[in-house]
Amino acid sequence: MKQRYHYGPVRSRRLGRSLGVDVMPHKTCSLDCIYCECGATSLLTLERKEYLPTQEIIDDLDQYLKKGPELDYITFAGSGEPTLHSGLGKIINFLKEKYPQFKVAVLTNATLLNDPMVIDDLQKADLVVPSLDGVSTQAFEKMNRPAANITPETIISGIKNLKENFSGEIWLEIFIIPEINDSEEELALFKETIEKLGIKKVQLNTLDRPGAVEELKPVSQEYKDEIAQKLGQVEIVNRK
């Protein structure tokens, strides 16, 4: 019996009625973020390969989408980093060729965006949402607990590479955890980086469900407003 690789549709805080697509085994990722609602990373890796059968994922989506569901987005996210899957481009291309009426979004931690093959895989997506959770090494490592050789500079240069080589929409996500990446110095670095990247839509996010590390504090609405004001033109992601 084939595994089901989609979930939902769910009511996304950012993307409306969204069909999730999970192309990674739980929990395979290039980061081990402290706030991840999927829990701790079990396989921390930067290796791209076909982690789950590409054709099975396509067949699963085909069976569901031919019923004509009402969707705002088909969203690649789930329980791992989707750009680690080497068949991502083939799946996206299938969706845009057979079901062009549906928008495709990819949520990514931006660790592989310096790879030309990853950029090529993303070309037919309508929207890519990369994350940036720390500009200083200290904040980045506390927030994201990365695989070897991943630094804030890796993330920032990857987002820059995406912006220069992708024609679809890009929304930048910044996830704030109090007392980890919300110091005046870190917020100043975020603002400087946002201005340098020149991405028009920046979203401020915070804890909505329990993360991989217990007792993390969410950000109050008042504090989110204060941070957004310091960062400039930033959209706050609020609970539905």
JSON list of C-alpha atoms in Angstrom, two decimals:
[
{"chain": "A", "resi": 1, "resn": "MET", "atom": "CA", "xyz": [0.00, 0.00, 0.00]},
{"chain": "A", "resi": 2, "resn": "LYS", "atom": "CA", "xyz": [1.39, 3.36, -1.00]},
{"chain": "A", "resi": 3, "resn": "GLN", "atom": "CA", "xyz": [2.13, 5.95, 1.63]},
{"chain": "A", "resi": 4, "resn": "ARG", "atom": "CA", "xyz": [0.17, 9.19, 1.53]},
{"chain": "A", "resi": 5, "resn": "TYR", "atom": "CA", "xyz": [2.57, 12.09, 1.00]},
{"chain": "A", "resi": 6, "resn": "HIS", "atom": "CA", "xyz": [0.10, 14.95, 1.30]},
{"chain": "A", "resi": 7, "resn": "TYR", "atom": "CA", "xyz": [-1.79, 16.29, 4.30]},
{"chain": "A", "resi": 8, "resn": "GLY", "atom": "CA", "xyz": [-4.65, 18.69, 4.75]},
{"chain": "A", "resi": 9, "resn": "PRO", "atom": "CA", "xyz": [-5.76, 20.94, 3.25]},
{"chain": "A", "resi": 10, "resn": "VAL", "atom": "CA", "xyz": [-4.99, 22.98, 6.34]},
{"chain": "A", "resi": 11, "resn": "ARG", "atom": "CA", "xyz": [-5.83, 26.58, 7.10]},
{"chain": "A", "resi": 12, "resn": "SER", "atom": "CA", "xyz": [-2.39, 28.18, 6.96]},
{"chain": "A", "resi": 13, "resn": "ARG", "atom": "CA", "xyz": [-1.72, 31.43, 8.81]},
{"chain": "A", "resi": 14, "resn": "ARG", "atom": "CA", "xyz": [0.14, 32.69, 5.74]},
{"chain": "A", "resi": 15, "resn": "LEU", "atom": "CA", "xyz": [-1.03, 30.72, 2.72]},
{"chain": "A", "resi": 16, "resn": "GLY", "atom": "CA", "xyz": [-4.76, 30.31, 3.19]},
{"chain": "A", "resi": 17, "resn": "ARG", "atom": "CA", "xyz": [-6.16, 26.89, 2.24]},
{"chain": "A", "resi": 18, "resn": "SER", "atom": "CA", "xyz": [-2.97, 24.91, 1.77]},
{"chain": "A", "resi": 19, "resn": "LEU", "atom": "CA", "xyz": [-2.34, 21.29, 0.77]},
{"chain": "A", "resi": 20, "resn": "GLY", "atom": "CA", "xyz": [0.87, 20.20, 2.47]},
{"chain": "A", "resi": 21, "resn": "VAL", "atom": "CA", "xyz": [3.36, 17.96, 0.69]},
{"chain": "A", "resi": 22, "resn": "ASP", "atom": "CA", "xyz": [5.94, 16.05, 2.73]},
{"chain": "A", "resi": 23, "resn": "VAL", "atom": "CA", "xyz": [8.81, 14.68, 0.64]},
{"chain": "A", "resi": 24, "resn": "MET", "atom": "CA", "xyz": [11.16, 13.82, 3.55]},
{"chain": "A", "resi": 25, "resn": "PRO", "atom": "CA", "xyz": [11.26, 11.08, 6.19]},
{"chain": "A", "resi": 26, "resn": "HIS", "atom": "CA", "xyz": [10.60, 12.33, 9.71]},
{"chain": "A", "resi": 27, "resn": "LYS", "atom": "CA", "xyz": [12.79, 14.19, 10.77]},
{"chain": "A", "resi": 28, "resn": "THR", "atom": "CA", "xyz": [15.53, 14.61, 8.16]},
{"chain": "A", "resi": 29, "resn": "CYS", "atom": "CA", "xyz": [16.91, 18.13, 7.92]},
{"chain": "A", "resi": 30, "resn": "SER", "atom": "CA", "xyz": [20.02, 20.27, 7.58]},
{"chain": "A", "resi": 31, "resn": "LEU", "atom": "CA", "xyz": [19.12, 22.17, 10.76]},
{"chain": "A", "resi": 32, "resn": "ASP", "atom": "CA", "xyz": [17.90, 21.15, 14.20]},
{"chain": "A", "resi": 33, "resn": "CYS", "atom": "CA", "xyz": [15.90, 24.26, 15.06]},
{"chain": "A", "resi": 34, "resn": "ILE", "atom": "CA", "xyz": [14.92, 24.63, 18.70]},
{"chain": "A", "resi": 35, "resn": "TYR", "atom": "CA", "xyz": [11.43, 25.85, 17.76]},
{"chain": "A", "resi": 36, "resn": "CYS", "atom": "CA", "xyz": [10.53, 23.14, 15.23]},
{"chain": "A", "resi": 37, "resn": "GLU", "atom": "CA", "xyz": [7.06, 21.75, 15.91]},
{"chain": "A", "resi": 38, "resn": "CYS", "atom": "CA", "xyz": [8.13, 18.42, 14.36]},
{"chain": "A", "resi": 39, "resn": "GLY", "atom": "CA", "xyz": [10.60, 17.86, 17.19]},
{"chain": "A", "resi": 40, "resn": "ALA", "atom": "CA", "xyz": [14.33, 17.25, 17.22]},
{"chain": "A", "resi": 41, "resn": "THR", "atom": "CA", "xyz": [16.15, 16.32, 14.00]},
{"chain": "A", "resi": 42, "resn": "SER", "atom": "CA", "xyz": [16.95, 12.61, 13.84]},
{"chain": "A", "resi": 43, "resn": "LEU", "atom": "CA", "xyz": [19.13, 12.82, 10.71]},
{"chain": "A", "resi": 44, "resn": "LEU", "atom": "CA", "xyz": [21.15, 16.04, 10.40]},
{"chain": "A", "resi": 45, "resn": "THR", "atom": "CA", "xyz": [22.47, 16.12, 6.86]},
{"chain": "A", "resi": 46, "resn": "LEU", "atom": "CA", "xyz": [23.25, 18.20, 3.78]},
{"chain": "A", "resi": 47, "resn": "GLU", "atom": "CA", "xyz": [23.11, 15.24, 1.39]},
{"chain": "A", "resi": 48, "resn": "ARG", "atom": "CA", "xyz": [20.62, 15.57, -1.46]},
{"chain": "A", "resi": 49, "resn": "LYS", "atom": "CA", "xyz": [19.08, 12.31, -2.62]},
{"chain": "A", "resi": 50, "resn": "GLU", "atom": "CA", "xyz": [15.75, 10.63, -3.31]},
{"chain": "A", "resi": 51, "resn": "TYR", "atom": "CA", "xyz": [14.73, 10.09, 0.30]},
{"chain": "A", "resi": 52, "resn": "LEU", "atom": "CA", "xyz": [11.21, 8.98, -0.65]},
{"chain": "A", "resi": 53, "resn": "PRO", "atom": "CA", "xyz": [10.08, 7.61, -4.05]},
{"chain": "A", "resi": 54, "resn": "THR", "atom": "CA", "xyz": [9.51, 10.55, -6.39]},
{"chain": "A", "resi": 55, "resn": "GLN", "atom": "CA", "xyz": [7.01, 8.75, -8.60]},
{"chain": "A", "resi": 56, "resn": "GLU", "atom": "CA", "xyz": [4.95, 7.62, -5.60]},
{"chain": "A", "resi": 57, "resn": "ILE", "atom": "CA", "xyz": [4.74, 11.23, -4.43]},
{"chain": "A", "resi": 58, "resn": "ILE", "atom": "CA", "xyz": [3.62, 12.33, -7.90]},
{"chain": "A", "resi": 59, "resn": "ASP", "atom": "CA", "xyz": [1.02, 9.52, -8.11]},
{"chain": "A", "resi": 60, "resn": "ASP", "atom": "CA", "xyz": [-0.31, 10.39, -4.67]},
{"chain": "A", "resi": 61, "resn": "LEU", "atom": "CA", "xyz": [-0.73, 14.06, -5.57]},
{"chain": "A", "resi": 62, "resn": "ASP", "atom": "CA", "xyz": [-2.27, 13.18, -8.93]},
{"chain": "A", "resi": 63, "resn": "GLN", "atom": "CA", "xyz": [-4.91, 11.00, -7.27]},
{"chain": "A", "resi": 64, "resn": "TYR", "atom": "CA", "xyz": [-5.88, 13.81, -4.92]},
{"chain": "A", "resi": 65, "resn": "LEU", "atom": "CA", "xyz": [-5.70, 16.79, -7.27]},
{"chain": "A", "resi": 66, "resn": "LYS", "atom": "CA", "xyz": [-7.75, 15.24, -10.06]},
{"chain": "A", "resi": 67, "resn": "LYS", "atom": "CA", "xyz": [-10.74, 15.51, -7.70]},
{"chain": "A", "resi": 68, "resn": "GLY", "atom": "CA", "xyz": [-10.52, 19.29, -8.14]},
{"chain": "A", "resi": 69, "resn": "PRO", "atom": "CA", "xyz": [-10.06, 20.51, -4.56]},
{"chain": "A", "resi": 70, "resn": "GLU", "atom": "CA", "xyz": [-10.28, 24.20, -3.68]},
{"chain": "A", "resi": 71, "resn": "LEU", "atom": "CA", "xyz": [-6.75, 25.30, -2.74]},
{"chain": "A", "resi": 72, "resn": "ASP", "atom": "CA", "xyz": [-4.81, 28.53, -2.42]},
{"chain": "A", "resi": 73, "resn": "TYR", "atom": "CA", "xyz": [-1.44, 26.75, -2.44]},
{"chain": "A", "resi": 74, "resn": "ILE", "atom": "CA", "xyz": [0.23, 23.37, -2.68]},
{"chain": "A", "resi": 75, "resn": "THR", "atom": "CA", "xyz": [2.98, 23.76, -0.09]},
{"chain": "A", "resi": 76, "resn": "PHE", "atom": "CA", "xyz": [6.18, 21.75, 0.25]},
{"chain": "A", "resi": 77, "resn": "ALA", "atom": "CA", "xyz": [7.02, 21.68, 3.97]},
{"chain": "A", "resi": 78, "resn": "GLY", "atom": "CA", "xyz": [6.29, 18.83, 6.37]},
{"chain": "A", "resi": 79, "resn": "SER", "atom": "CA", "xyz": [8.73, 16.93, 8.56]},
{"chain": "A", "resi": 80, "resn": "GLY", "atom": "CA", "xyz": [12.07, 17.81, 6.98]},
{"chain": "A", "resi": 81, "resn": "GLU", "atom": "CA", "xyz": [13.86, 20.20, 4.60]},
{"chain": "A", "resi": 82, "resn": "PRO", "atom": "CA", "xyz": [12.21, 19.73, 1.17]},
{"chain": "A", "resi": 83, "resn": "THR", "atom": "CA", "xyz": [15.18, 20.94, -0.89]},
{"chain": "A", "resi": 84, "resn": "LEU", "atom": "CA", "xyz": [17.16, 17.91, 0.34]},
{"chain": "A", "resi": 85, "resn": "HIS", "atom": "CA", "xyz": [14.98, 15.74, -1.90]},
{"chain": "A", "resi": 86, "resn": "SER", "atom": "CA", "xyz": [16.63, 15.36, -5.31]},
{"chain": "A", "resi": 87, "resn": "GLY", "atom": "CA", "xyz": [13.26, 14.79, -7.00]},
{"chain": "A", "resi": 88, "resn": "LEU", "atom": "CA", "xyz": [11.75, 18.09, -5.84]},
{"chain": "A", "resi": 89, "resn": "GLY", "atom": "CA", "xyz": [12.06, 19.74, -9.26]},
{"chain": "A", "resi": 90, "resn": "LYS", "atom": "CA", "xyz": [10.42, 16.79, -11.02]},
{"chain": "A", "resi": 91, "resn": "ILE", "atom": "CA", "xyz": [7.46, 16.92, -8.62]},
{"chain": "A", "resi": 92, "resn": "ILE", "atom": "CA", "xyz": [7.01, 20.68, -8.98]},
{"chain": "A", "resi": 93, "resn": "ASN", "atom": "CA", "xyz": [7.29, 20.45, -12.76]},
{"chain": "A", "resi": 94, "resn": "PHE", "atom": "CA", "xyz": [4.58, 17.76, -12.80]},
{"chain": "A", "resi": 95, "resn": "LEU", "atom": "CA", "xyz": [2.27, 19.93, -10.72]},
{"chain": "A", "resi": 96, "resn": "LYS", "atom": "CA", "xyz": [2.72, 23.00, -12.91]},
{"chain": "A", "resi": 97, "resn": "GLU", "atom": "CA", "xyz": [2.32, 21.04, -16.14]},
{"chain": "A", "resi": 98, "resn": "LYS", "atom": "CA", "xyz": [-0.77, 19.00, -15.20]},
{"chain": "A", "resi": 99, "resn": "TYR", "atom": "CA", "xyz": [-2.38, 21.29, -12.61]},
{"chain": "A", "resi": 100, "resn": "PRO", "atom": "CA", "xyz": [-1.31, 24.84, -13.53]},
{"chain": "A", "resi": 101, "resn": "GLN", "atom": "CA", "xyz": [-4.36, 26.27, -11.76]},
{"chain": "A", "resi": 102, "resn": "PHE", "atom": "CA", "xyz": [-2.73, 25.60, -8.40]},
{"chain": "A", "resi": 103, "resn": "LYS", "atom": "CA", "xyz": [0.01, 27.79, -6.95]},
{"chain": "A", "resi": 104, "resn": "VAL", "atom": "CA", "xyz": [3.07, 26.00, -5.57]},
{"chain": "A", "resi": 105, "resn": "ALA", "atom": "CA", "xyz": [4.98, 27.22, -2.51]},
{"chain": "A", "resi": 106, "resn": "VAL", "atom": "CA", "xyz": [8.20, 25.87, -0.99]},
{"chain": "A", "resi": 107, "resn": "LEU", "atom": "CA", "xyz": [9.10, 26.59, 2.62]},
{"chain": "A", "resi": 108, "resn": "THR", "atom": "CA", "xyz": [12.85, 26.23, 3.08]},
{"chain": "A", "resi": 109, "resn": "ASN", "atom": "CA", "xyz": [15.51, 26.83, 5.71]},
{"chain": "A", "resi": 110, "resn": "ALA", "atom": "CA", "xyz": [17.72, 28.26, 2.93]},
{"chain": "A", "resi": 111, "resn": "THR", "atom": "CA", "xyz": [20.70, 26.01, 3.67]},
{"chain": "A", "resi": 112, "resn": "LEU", "atom": "CA", "xyz": [20.93, 24.66, 0.10]},
{"chain": "A", "resi": 113, "resn": "LEU", "atom": "CA", "xyz": [20.13, 27.78, -1.90]},
{"chain": "A", "resi": 114, "resn": "ASN", "atom": "CA", "xyz": [23.73, 28.17, -3.08]},
{"chain": "A", "resi": 115, "resn": "ASP", "atom": "CA", "xyz": [23.35, 24.89, -5.01]},
{"chain": "A", "resi": 116, "resn": "PRO", "atom": "CA", "xyz": [22.52, 25.60, -8.70]},
{"chain": "A", "resi": 117, "resn": "MET", "atom": "CA", "xyz": [20.58, 22.32, -8.91]},
{"chain": "A", "resi": 118, "resn": "VAL", "atom": "CA", "xyz": [18.32, 23.40, -6.05]},
{"chain": "A", "resi": 119, "resn": "ILE", "atom": "CA", "xyz": [17.69, 26.77, -7.70]},
{"chain": "A", "resi": 120, "resn": "ASP", "atom": "CA", "xyz": [16.87, 24.95, -10.93]},
{"chain": "A", "resi": 121, "resn": "ASP", "atom": "CA", "xyz": [14.42, 22.68, -9.07]},
{"chain": "A", "resi": 122, "resn": "LEU", "atom": "CA", "xyz": [12.60, 25.71, -7.69]},
{"chain": "A", "resi": 123, "resn": "GLN", "atom": "CA", "xyz": [12.18, 27.53, -11.01]},
{"chain": "A", "resi": 124, "resn": "LYS", "atom": "CA", "xyz": [8.52, 26.63, -11.61]},
{"chain": "A", "resi": 125, "resn": "ALA", "atom": "CA", "xyz": [7.38, 27.29, -8.05]},
{"chain": "A", "resi": 126, "resn": "ASP", "atom": "CA", "xyz": [5.22, 30.37, -7.58]},
{"chain": "A", "resi": 127, "resn": "LEU", "atom": "CA", "xyz": [6.54, 31.21, -4.13]},
{"chain": "A", "resi": 128, "resn": "VAL", "atom": "CA", "xyz": [9.63, 30.37, -2.07]},
{"chain": "A", "resi": 129, "resn": "VAL", "atom": "CA", "xyz": [9.74, 31.27, 1.63]},
{"chain": "A", "resi": 130, "resn": "PRO", "atom": "CA", "xyz": [13.30, 31.07, 3.02]},
{"chain": "A", "resi": 131, "resn": "SER", "atom": "CA", "xyz": [14.00, 31.50, 6.74]},
{"chain": "A", "resi": 132, "resn": "LEU", "atom": "CA", "xyz": [16.62, 33.63, 8.47]},
{"chain": "A", "resi": 133, "resn": "ASP", "atom": "CA", "xyz": [16.70, 33.20, 12.24]},
{"chain": "A", "resi": 134, "resn": "GLY", "atom": "CA", "xyz": [20.03, 34.70, 13.18]},
{"chain": "A", "resi": 135, "resn": "VAL", "atom": "CA", "xyz": [22.63, 36.96, 11.60]},
{"chain": "A", "resi": 136, "resn": "SER", "atom": "CA", "xyz": [25.24, 36.67, 14.33]},
{"chain": "A", "resi": 137, "resn": "THR", "atom": "CA", "xyz": [26.91, 33.28, 14.70]},
{"chain": "A", "resi": 138, "resn": "GLN", "atom": "CA", "xyz": [25.84, 33.05, 18.34]},
{"chain": "A", "resi": 139, "resn": "ALA", "atom": "CA", "xyz": [22.13, 33.62, 17.66]},
{"chain": "A", "resi": 140, "resn": "PHE", "atom": "CA", "xyz": [22.12, 31.42, 14.55]},
{"chain": "A", "resi": 141, "resn": "GLU", "atom": "CA", "xyz": [23.73, 28.45, 16.28]},
{"chain": "A", "resi": 142, "resn": "LYS", "atom": "CA", "xyz": [21.43, 28.71, 19.30]},
{"chain": "A", "resi": 143, "resn": "MET", "atom": "CA", "xyz": [18.32, 28.94, 17.12]},
{"chain": "A", "resi": 144, "resn": "ASN", "atom": "CA", "xyz": [19.14, 26.54, 14.31]},
{"chain": "A", "resi": 145, "resn": "ARG", "atom": "CA", "xyz": [21.80, 24.06, 15.52]},
{"chain": "A", "resi": 146, "resn": "PRO", "atom": "CA", "xyz": [23.06, 23.53, 11.95]},
{"chain": "A", "resi": 147, "resn": "ALA", "atom": "CA", "xyz": [24.83, 20.73, 10.11]},
{"chain": "A", "resi": 148, "resn": "ALA", "atom": "CA", "xyz": [28.58, 21.18, 9.72]},
{"chain": "A", "resi": 149, "resn": "ASN", "atom": "CA", "xyz": [29.78, 24.12, 7.62]},
{"chain": "A", "resi": 150, "resn": "ILE", "atom": "CA", "xyz": [26.44, 25.95, 7.66]},
{"chain": "A", "resi": 151, "resn": "THR", "atom": "CA", "xyz": [26.80, 29.53, 8.89]},
{"chain": "A", "resi": 152, "resn": "PRO", "atom": "CA", "xyz": [24.67, 32.70, 8.82]},
{"chain": "A", "resi": 153, "resn": "GLU", "atom": "CA", "xyz": [26.73, 33.77, 5.82]},
{"chain": "A", "resi": 154, "resn": "THR", "atom": "CA", "xyz": [25.74, 30.52, 4.04]},
{"chain": "A", "resi": 155, "resn": "ILE", "atom": "CA", "xyz": [22.07, 31.30, 4.62]},
{"chain": "A", "resi": 156, "resn": "ILE", "atom": "CA", "xyz": [22.29, 34.95, 3.60]},
{"chain": "A", "resi": 157, "resn": "SER", "atom": "CA", "xyz": [24.32, 34.26, 0.46]},
{"chain": "A", "resi": 158, "resn": "GLY", "atom": "CA", "xyz": [21.86, 31.49, -0.48]},
{"chain": "A", "resi": 159, "resn": "ILE", "atom": "CA", "xyz": [18.88, 33.84, -0.14]},
{"chain": "A", "resi": 160, "resn": "LYS", "atom": "CA", "xyz": [20.74, 36.40, -2.24]},
{"chain": "A", "resi": 161, "resn": "ASN", "atom": "CA", "xyz": [21.42, 33.72, -4.85]},
{"chain": "A", "resi": 162, "resn": "LEU", "atom": "CA", "xyz": [17.73, 32.79, -4.91]},
{"chain": "A", "resi": 163, "resn": "LYS", "atom": "CA", "xyz": [16.72, 36.42, -5.36]},
{"chain": "A", "resi": 164, "resn": "GLU", "atom": "CA", "xyz": [19.10, 36.82, -8.28]},
{"chain": "A", "resi": 165, "resn": "ASN", "atom": "CA", "xyz": [18.10, 33.59, -10.03]},
{"chain": "A", "resi": 166, "resn": "PHE", "atom": "CA", "xyz": [14.41, 33.04, -9.31]},
{"chain": "A", "resi": 167, "resn": "SER", "atom": "CA", "xyz": [11.57, 34.97, -10.97]},
{"chain": "A", "resi": 168, "resn": "GLY", "atom": "CA", "xyz": [8.75, 33.93, -8.64]},
{"chain": "A", "resi": 169, "resn": "GLU", "atom": "CA", "xyz": [7.73, 35.52, -5.37]},
{"chain": "A", "resi": 170, "resn": "ILE", "atom": "CA", "xyz": [10.05, 35.43, -2.33]},
{"chain": "A", "resi": 171, "resn": "TRP", "atom": "CA", "xyz": [8.86, 36.04, 1.21]},
{"chain": "A", "resi": 172, "resn": "LEU", "atom": "CA", "xyz": [11.53, 36.11, 3.90]},
{"chain": "A", "resi": 173, "resn": "GLU", "atom": "CA", "xyz": [10.58, 34.64, 7.29]},
{"chain": "A", "resi": 174, "resn": "ILE", "atom": "CA", "xyz": [12.24, 35.68, 10.55]},
{"chain": "A", "resi": 175, "resn": "PHE", "atom": "CA", "xyz": [11.37, 33.57, 13.58]},
{"chain": "A", "resi": 176, "resn": "ILE", "atom": "CA", "xyz": [11.84, 35.30, 16.94]},
{"chain": "A", "resi": 177, "resn": "ILE", "atom": "CA", "xyz": [12.47, 33.58, 20.27]},
{"chain": "A", "resi": 178, "resn": "PRO", "atom": "CA", "xyz": [12.87, 35.95, 23.26]},
{"chain": "A", "resi": 179, "resn": "GLU", "atom": "CA", "xyz": [16.32, 36.11, 24.87]},
{"chain": "A", "resi": 180, "resn": "ILE", "atom": "CA", "xyz": [17.92, 34.26, 21.94]},
{"chain": "A", "resi": 181, "resn": "ASN", "atom": "CA", "xyz": [17.67, 36.37, 18.78]},
{"chain": "A", "resi": 182, "resn": "ASP", "atom": "CA", "xyz": [15.87, 39.52, 19.91]},
{"chain": "A", "resi": 183, "resn": "SER", "atom": "CA", "xyz": [18.68, 41.64, 21.34]},
{"chain": "A", "resi": 184, "resn": "GLU", "atom": "CA", "xyz": [19.07, 45.20, 20.10]},
{"chain": "A", "resi": 185, "resn": "GLU", "atom": "CA", "xyz": [22.28, 44.16, 18.34]},
{"chain": "A", "resi": 186, "resn": "GLU", "atom": "CA", "xyz": [20.64, 41.19, 16.60]},
{"chain": "A", "resi": 187, "resn": "LEU", "atom": "CA", "xyz": [17.62, 43.21, 15.52]},
{"chain": "A", "resi": 188, "resn": "ALA", "atom": "CA", "xyz": [19.95, 45.82, 14.05]},
{"chain": "A", "resi": 189, "resn": "LEU", "atom": "CA", "xyz": [21.73, 43.06, 12.10]},
{"chain": "A", "resi": 190, "resn": "PHE", "atom": "CA", "xyz": [18.38, 41.73, 10.86]},
{"chain": "A", "resi": 191, "resn": "LYS", "atom": "CA", "xyz": [17.37, 45.18, 9.66]},
{"chain": "A", "resi": 192, "resn": "GLU", "atom": "CA", "xyz": [20.69, 45.73, 7.87]},
{"chain": "A", "resi": 193, "resn": "THR", "atom": "CA", "xyz": [20.47, 42.31, 6.20]},
{"chain": "A", "resi": 194, "resn": "ILE", "atom": "CA", "xyz": [16.86, 42.82, 5.11]},
{"chain": "A", "resi": 195, "resn": "GLU", "atom": "CA", "xyz": [17.81, 46.11, 3.48]},
{"chain": "A", "resi": 196, "resn": "LYS", "atom": "CA", "xyz": [20.80, 44.54, 1.71]},
{"chain": "A", "resi": 197, "resn": "LEU", "atom": "CA", "xyz": [18.78, 41.59, 0.40]},
{"chain": "A", "resi": 198, "resn": "GLY", "atom": "CA", "xyz": [16.04, 43.89, -0.88]},
{"chain": "A", "resi": 199, "resn": "ILE", "atom": "CA", "xyz": [13.23, 41.39, -0.38]},
{"chain": "A", "resi": 200, "resn": "LYS", "atom": "CA", "xyz": [9.97, 43.32, -0.31]},
{"chain": "A", "resi": 201, "resn": "LYS", "atom": "CA", "xyz": [7.89, 40.98, 1.87]},
{"chain": "A", "resi": 202, "resn": "VAL", "atom": "CA", "xyz": [9.35, 40.03, 5.25]},
{"chain": "A", "resi": 203, "resn": "GLN", "atom": "CA", "xyz": [7.28, 38.09, 7.78]},
{"chain": "A", "resi": 204, "resn": "LEU", "atom": "CA", "xyz": [7.86, 38.05, 11.52]},
{"chain": "A", "resi": 205, "resn": "ASN", "atom": "CA", "xyz": [6.90, 34.71, 13.07]},
{"chain": "A", "resi": 206, "resn": "THR", "atom": "CA", "xyz": [7.04, 33.20, 16.54]},
{"chain": "A", "resi": 207, "resn": "LEU", "atom": "CA", "xyz": [6.10, 30.11, 18.50]},
{"chain": "A", "resi": 208, "resn": "ASP", "atom": "CA", "xyz": [2.56, 28.87, 17.84]},
{"chain": "A", "resi": 209, "resn": "ARG", "atom": "CA", "xyz": [2.97, 25.23, 18.95]},
{"chain": "A", "resi": 210, "resn": "PRO", "atom": "CA", "xyz": [5.49, 23.50, 21.28]},
{"chain": "A", "resi": 211, "resn": "GLY", "atom": "CA", "xyz": [8.99, 23.37, 19.79]},
{"chain": "A", "resi": 212, "resn": "ALA", "atom": "CA", "xyz": [11.80, 20.83, 19.92]},
{"chain": "A", "resi": 213, "resn": "VAL", "atom": "CA", "xyz": [13.12, 22.45, 23.09]},
{"chain": "A", "resi": 214, "resn": "GLU", "atom": "CA", "xyz": [10.77, 22.71, 26.04]},
{"chain": "A", "resi": 215, "resn": "GLU", "atom": "CA", "xyz": [9.87, 25.95, 27.80]},
{"chain": "A", "resi": 216, "resn": "LEU", "atom": "CA", "xyz": [10.56, 28.27, 24.89]},
{"chain": "A", "resi": 217, "resn": "LYS", "atom": "CA", "xyz": [8.70, 31.54, 25.27]},
{"chain": "A", "resi": 218, "resn": "PRO", "atom": "CA", "xyz": [6.39, 32.87, 22.56]},
{"chain": "A", "resi": 219, "resn": "VAL", "atom": "CA", "xyz": [6.37, 36.56, 21.72]},
{"chain": "A", "resi": 220, "resn": "SER", "atom": "CA", "xyz": [3.44, 38.69, 22.90]},
{"chain": "A", "resi": 221, "resn": "GLN", "atom": "CA", "xyz": [1.49, 40.71, 20.36]},
{"chain": "A", "resi": 222, "resn": "GLU", "atom": "CA", "xyz": [2.79, 43.93, 21.89]},
{"chain": "A", "resi": 223, "resn": "TYR", "atom": "CA", "xyz": [6.39, 42.77, 21.65]},
{"chain": "A", "resi": 224, "resn": "LYS", "atom": "CA", "xyz": [5.90, 41.58, 18.06]},
{"chain": "A", "resi": 225, "resn": "ASP", "atom": "CA", "xyz": [4.62, 45.04, 17.19]},
{"chain": "A", "resi": 226, "resn": "GLU", "atom": "CA", "xyz": [7.68, 46.58, 18.83]},
{"chain": "A", "resi": 227, "resn": "ILE", "atom": "CA", "xyz": [10.10, 44.30, 16.96]},
{"chain": "A", "resi": 228, "resn": "ALA", "atom": "CA", "xyz": [8.31, 44.90, 13.65]},
{"chain": "A", "resi": 229, "resn": "GLN", "atom": "CA", "xyz": [8.66, 48.63, 14.14]},
{"chain": "A", "resi": 230, "resn": "LYS", "atom": "CA", "xyz": [12.39, 48.25, 14.72]},
{"chain": "A", "resi": 231, "resn": "LEU", "atom": "CA", "xyz": [12.85, 46.09, 11.65]},
{"chain": "A", "resi": 232, "resn": "GLY", "atom": "CA", "xyz": [10.90, 48.37, 9.32]},
{"chain": "A", "resi": 233, "resn": "GLN", "atom": "CA", "xyz": [8.39, 47.14, 6.76]},
{"chain": "A", "resi": 234, "resn": "VAL", "atom": "CA", "xyz": [7.66, 43.75, 8.31]},
{"chain": "A", "resi": 235, "resn": "GLU", "atom": "CA", "xyz": [4.42, 41.76, 8.26]},
{"chain": "A", "resi": 236, "resn": "ILE", "atom": "CA", "xyz": [3.47, 40.00, 11.49]},
{"chain": "A", "resi": 237, "resn": "VAL", "atom": "CA", "xyz": [2.23, 36.41, 11.18]},
{"chain": "A", "resi": 238, "resn": "ASN", "atom": "CA", "xyz": [-0.62, 36.02, 13.67]},
{"chain": "A", "resi": 239, "resn": "ARG", "atom": "CA", "xyz": [-2.54, 32.98, 14.78]},
{"chain": "A", "resi": 240, "resn": "LYS", "atom": "CA", "xyz": [-5.71, 32.33, 12.77]}
]
